[in-house]
Amino acid sequence: MAIRLPKEEKAEYVRRLQEFVEAEFDLEIGELATEFLLDFVAELAGPAYYNEALEDARAVASNRADSIQEEILALRKEPPRRR
């Protein structure tokens, strides 16, 4: 599963990654090498982030379903009592 980013967004990530590598490792790498590095990291770690996002979405959906279920149960009516 490849992560597709808008061109401008990917260019910004490449620029920031270049700055990080230079600041942390005192190493200058070119734009193409940085783009390959970004693609590698995205391919390597992307599924873990994706799965975590799915779990977060599942939890939100589950909480909403519970809330809806409670609201539905609150609408229940009791039959009239005999007098």
Tab-separated table of C-alpha atoms in Angstrom:
chain	number	residue	atom	x	y	z
A	1	MET	CA	0.000	0.000	0.000
A	2	ALA	CA	1.737	3.128	-1.188
A	3	ILE	CA	1.046	6.400	0.550
A	4	ARG	CA	0.254	9.086	-1.998
A	5	LEU	CA	0.816	12.671	-0.982
A	6	PRO	CA	0.036	15.833	-2.901
A	7	LYS	CA	3.161	17.083	-4.682
A	8	GLU	CA	3.460	20.240	-2.569
A	9	GLU	CA	2.990	18.341	0.681
A	10	LYS	CA	5.621	15.749	-0.245
A	11	ALA	CA	8.047	18.507	-1.233
A	12	GLU	CA	7.559	20.100	2.198
A	13	TYR	CA	8.238	16.785	3.953
A	14	VAL	CA	11.356	16.274	1.848
A	15	ARG	CA	12.598	19.758	2.747
A	16	ARG	CA	11.945	19.205	6.458
A	17	LEU	CA	13.574	15.774	6.390
A	18	GLN	CA	16.646	17.263	4.702
A	19	GLU	CA	16.833	19.900	7.443
A	20	PHE	CA	16.492	17.223	10.129
A	21	VAL	CA	19.228	15.015	8.675
A	22	GLU	CA	21.546	17.993	8.334
A	23	ALA	CA	20.880	19.257	11.875
A	24	GLU	CA	20.996	15.882	13.630
A	25	PHE	CA	23.691	14.088	11.632
A	26	ASP	CA	25.630	16.988	10.115
A	27	LEU	CA	25.013	15.363	6.752
A	28	GLU	CA	23.742	16.967	3.578
A	29	ILE	CA	21.674	14.737	1.324
A	30	GLY	CA	20.143	15.645	-1.987
A	31	GLU	CA	16.486	16.033	-2.748
A	32	LEU	CA	16.214	12.729	-4.633
A	33	ALA	CA	17.971	10.764	-1.876
A	34	THR	CA	15.736	12.413	0.704
A	35	GLU	CA	12.651	11.540	-1.318
A	36	PHE	CA	13.786	7.888	-1.463
A	37	LEU	CA	14.374	7.955	2.297
A	38	LEU	CA	10.917	9.424	2.886
A	39	ASP	CA	9.326	6.778	0.637
A	40	PHE	CA	11.220	4.013	2.472
A	41	VAL	CA	10.166	5.237	5.910
A	42	ALA	CA	6.561	5.670	4.739
A	43	GLU	CA	6.521	2.136	3.324
A	44	LEU	CA	8.145	0.719	6.451
A	45	ALA	CA	6.173	2.551	9.144
A	46	GLY	CA	3.080	3.561	7.181
A	47	PRO	CA	1.121	0.359	7.869
A	48	ALA	CA	1.635	0.718	11.635
A	49	TYR	CA	0.349	4.304	11.579
A	50	TYR	CA	-2.527	3.277	9.313
A	51	ASN	CA	-3.514	0.415	11.615
A	52	GLU	CA	-3.375	2.711	14.637
A	53	ALA	CA	-5.637	5.193	12.841
A	54	LEU	CA	-8.068	2.371	12.042
A	55	GLU	CA	-8.111	1.353	15.703
A	56	ASP	CA	-8.803	4.965	16.715
A	57	ALA	CA	-11.644	5.146	14.172
A	58	ARG	CA	-13.036	1.816	15.403
A	59	ALA	CA	-13.025	3.076	18.991
A	60	VAL	CA	-14.839	6.280	18.003
A	61	ALA	CA	-17.426	4.310	16.010
A	62	SER	CA	-17.901	1.880	18.899
A	63	ASN	CA	-18.423	4.717	21.387
A	64	ARG	CA	-20.920	6.388	19.069
A	65	ALA	CA	-22.761	3.093	18.562
A	66	ASP	CA	-22.969	2.626	22.339
A	67	SER	CA	-24.302	6.158	22.721
A	68	ILE	CA	-26.908	5.631	20.009
A	69	GLN	CA	-27.943	2.353	21.598
A	70	GLU	CA	-28.433	4.110	24.953
A	71	GLU	CA	-30.506	6.830	23.294
A	72	ILE	CA	-32.665	4.225	21.565
A	73	LEU	CA	-33.210	2.338	24.821
A	74	ALA	CA	-34.206	5.606	26.508
A	75	LEU	CA	-37.070	5.888	24.004
A	76	ARG	CA	-38.671	2.663	25.223
A	77	LYS	CA	-42.174	3.000	26.577
A	78	GLU	CA	-43.793	0.944	29.250
A	79	PRO	CA	-47.303	-0.332	28.748
A	80	PRO	CA	-49.967	1.509	30.744
A	81	ARG	CA	-50.569	0.170	34.231
A	82	ARG	CA	-53.908	-1.278	35.161
A	83	ARG	CA	-56.055	0.894	37.334
